[in-house]
Amino acid sequence: MEGYVIIKPKGELDLSNAFNFKKQLLNDFLTKGKNKLIIDLSDVHYMDSSALGAMISLHKSCRLNGGMLILIKMDKSLKRLFKLTQLDSIIPIYESLDEFLKNTGG
C-alpha cells in the first residue's frame, strides 16, 4: 500500500466539477511524484461524460508517470456506465480496497 494515495470524492462528478477535480488531483499529487491514485467512489452516485474524460486523463497521466489509477467501491449505475463505455477494460476497478490488495499484493 506504500506510495498509494486514496481520494474519496462526494456527490456528483459532472461538467460542473470534473475539470477542477482532475486539475486538483494533478496539482496535489502527480506533480509531486505521487502517481498511484486510488479513487473511492462509494459516495459518488452520478458521473457524466466530462467525469469519464477526467478519469481517462488521470489514468493516462498516472501511467505516463510510472503509476496507476485504481477505482474502488462503485455503485451499480457507475459500474454499468464503465462497462457500457468499456472503460472497465482500461481502468482497473475493484469492489473494495481489500479486494485490490488481495489481487495485487498492493
Short mmCIF file of C-alpha atoms in Angstrom, two decimals:
data_model
loop_
_atom_site.label_atom_id
_atom_site.label_comp_id
_atom_site.label_asym_id
_atom_site.label_seq_id
_atom_site.Cartn_x
_atom_site.Cartn_y
_atom_site.Cartn_z
CA MET A 1 0.00 0.00 0.00
CA GLU A 2 3.06 2.21 0.22
CA GLY A 3 3.00 5.09 -2.20
CA TYR A 4 -0.74 5.00 -2.82
CA VAL A 5 -2.99 7.99 -2.22
CA ILE A 6 -6.70 7.39 -1.56
CA ILE A 7 -9.12 10.07 -2.73
CA LYS A 8 -12.82 9.99 -1.80
CA PRO A 9 -14.95 12.44 -3.78
CA LYS A 10 -18.58 13.02 -2.77
CA GLY A 11 -21.75 13.80 -4.67
CA GLU A 12 -21.81 14.03 -8.44
CA LEU A 13 -18.88 14.22 -10.83
CA ASP A 14 -20.11 16.14 -13.85
CA LEU A 15 -19.49 19.11 -16.10
CA SER A 16 -19.68 21.50 -13.15
CA ASN A 17 -16.75 19.96 -11.27
CA ALA A 18 -14.93 17.26 -13.29
CA PHE A 19 -12.29 19.61 -14.69
CA ASN A 20 -11.46 21.04 -11.25
CA PHE A 21 -11.43 17.53 -9.74
CA LYS A 22 -8.88 16.39 -12.33
CA LYS A 23 -6.84 19.60 -12.04
CA GLN A 24 -6.71 19.32 -8.25
CA LEU A 25 -5.50 15.71 -8.36
CA LEU A 26 -2.87 16.55 -10.96
CA ASN A 27 -1.64 19.53 -8.93
CA ASP A 28 -1.86 17.96 -5.48
CA PHE A 29 -0.42 14.56 -6.30
CA LEU A 30 1.00 13.86 -9.74
CA THR A 31 3.14 16.99 -9.89
CA LYS A 32 4.59 15.95 -6.53
CA GLY A 33 5.53 12.44 -7.64
CA LYS A 34 2.53 10.69 -6.08
CA ASN A 35 1.46 8.68 -9.10
CA LYS A 36 -0.51 5.81 -7.55
CA LEU A 37 -4.06 7.02 -7.04
CA ILE A 38 -6.99 5.07 -5.64
CA ILE A 39 -10.33 6.79 -6.07
CA ASP A 40 -13.01 5.53 -3.68
CA LEU A 41 -16.33 6.18 -5.43
CA SER A 42 -18.62 4.95 -2.65
CA ASP A 43 -20.07 8.46 -2.18
CA VAL A 44 -20.36 9.26 -5.91
CA HIS A 45 -23.63 8.21 -7.50
CA TYR A 46 -23.53 10.06 -10.81
CA MET A 47 -20.91 10.73 -13.48
CA ASP A 48 -21.33 12.29 -16.89
CA SER A 49 -19.07 12.22 -19.94
CA SER A 50 -16.88 15.02 -18.62
CA ALA A 51 -16.17 12.96 -15.50
CA LEU A 52 -15.35 9.94 -17.65
CA GLY A 53 -12.98 12.13 -19.65
CA ALA A 54 -11.35 13.27 -16.41
CA MET A 55 -10.86 9.64 -15.34
CA ILE A 56 -9.27 8.77 -18.68
CA SER A 57 -6.96 11.78 -18.42
CA LEU A 58 -5.97 10.88 -14.85
CA HIS A 59 -5.37 7.27 -15.90
CA LYS A 60 -3.08 8.39 -18.74
CA SER A 61 -1.22 10.86 -16.52
CA CYS A 62 -0.63 8.23 -13.86
CA ARG A 63 0.63 5.71 -16.43
CA LEU A 64 2.93 8.25 -18.11
CA ASN A 65 4.47 8.93 -14.71
CA GLY A 66 5.01 5.25 -13.91
CA GLY A 67 1.96 4.90 -11.68
CA MET A 68 -1.61 3.77 -11.90
CA LEU A 69 -5.19 4.84 -11.29
CA ILE A 70 -7.45 2.41 -9.42
CA LEU A 71 -11.19 2.83 -8.87
CA ILE A 72 -12.94 1.15 -5.94
CA LYS A 73 -16.42 0.90 -4.41
CA MET A 74 -18.57 1.86 -7.40
CA ASP A 75 -22.32 1.60 -7.17
CA LYS A 76 -24.23 -0.42 -9.79
CA SER A 77 -25.04 2.53 -12.04
CA LEU A 78 -21.39 3.59 -12.26
CA LYS A 79 -20.27 0.01 -12.92
CA ARG A 80 -22.80 -0.15 -15.73
CA LEU A 81 -21.54 3.14 -17.18
CA PHE A 82 -17.92 1.95 -17.14
CA LYS A 83 -18.94 -1.37 -18.70
CA LEU A 84 -21.01 0.29 -21.47
CA THR A 85 -18.14 2.63 -22.34
CA GLN A 86 -15.62 -0.23 -21.99
CA LEU A 87 -13.57 1.85 -19.58
CA ASP A 88 -13.65 -1.13 -17.24
CA SER A 89 -11.18 -2.78 -19.62
CA ILE A 90 -8.80 0.20 -19.38
CA ILE A 91 -9.01 1.40 -15.78
CA PRO A 92 -8.73 -1.24 -13.02
CA ILE A 93 -11.90 -1.41 -10.91
CA TYR A 94 -12.24 -3.28 -7.62
CA GLU A 95 -15.13 -3.81 -5.21
CA SER A 96 -13.05 -2.68 -2.25
CA LEU A 97 -9.57 -1.74 -1.11
CA ASP A 98 -9.23 -5.22 0.40
CA GLU A 99 -10.03 -6.83 -2.97
CA PHE A 100 -7.40 -4.65 -4.66
CA LEU A 101 -4.78 -5.57 -2.06
CA LYS A 102 -5.69 -9.26 -2.23
CA ASN A 103 -5.46 -9.37 -6.03
CA THR A 104 -2.33 -7.29 -6.45
CA GLY A 105 -0.38 -7.68 -3.26
CA GLY A 106 -0.78 -3.86 -3.03
#
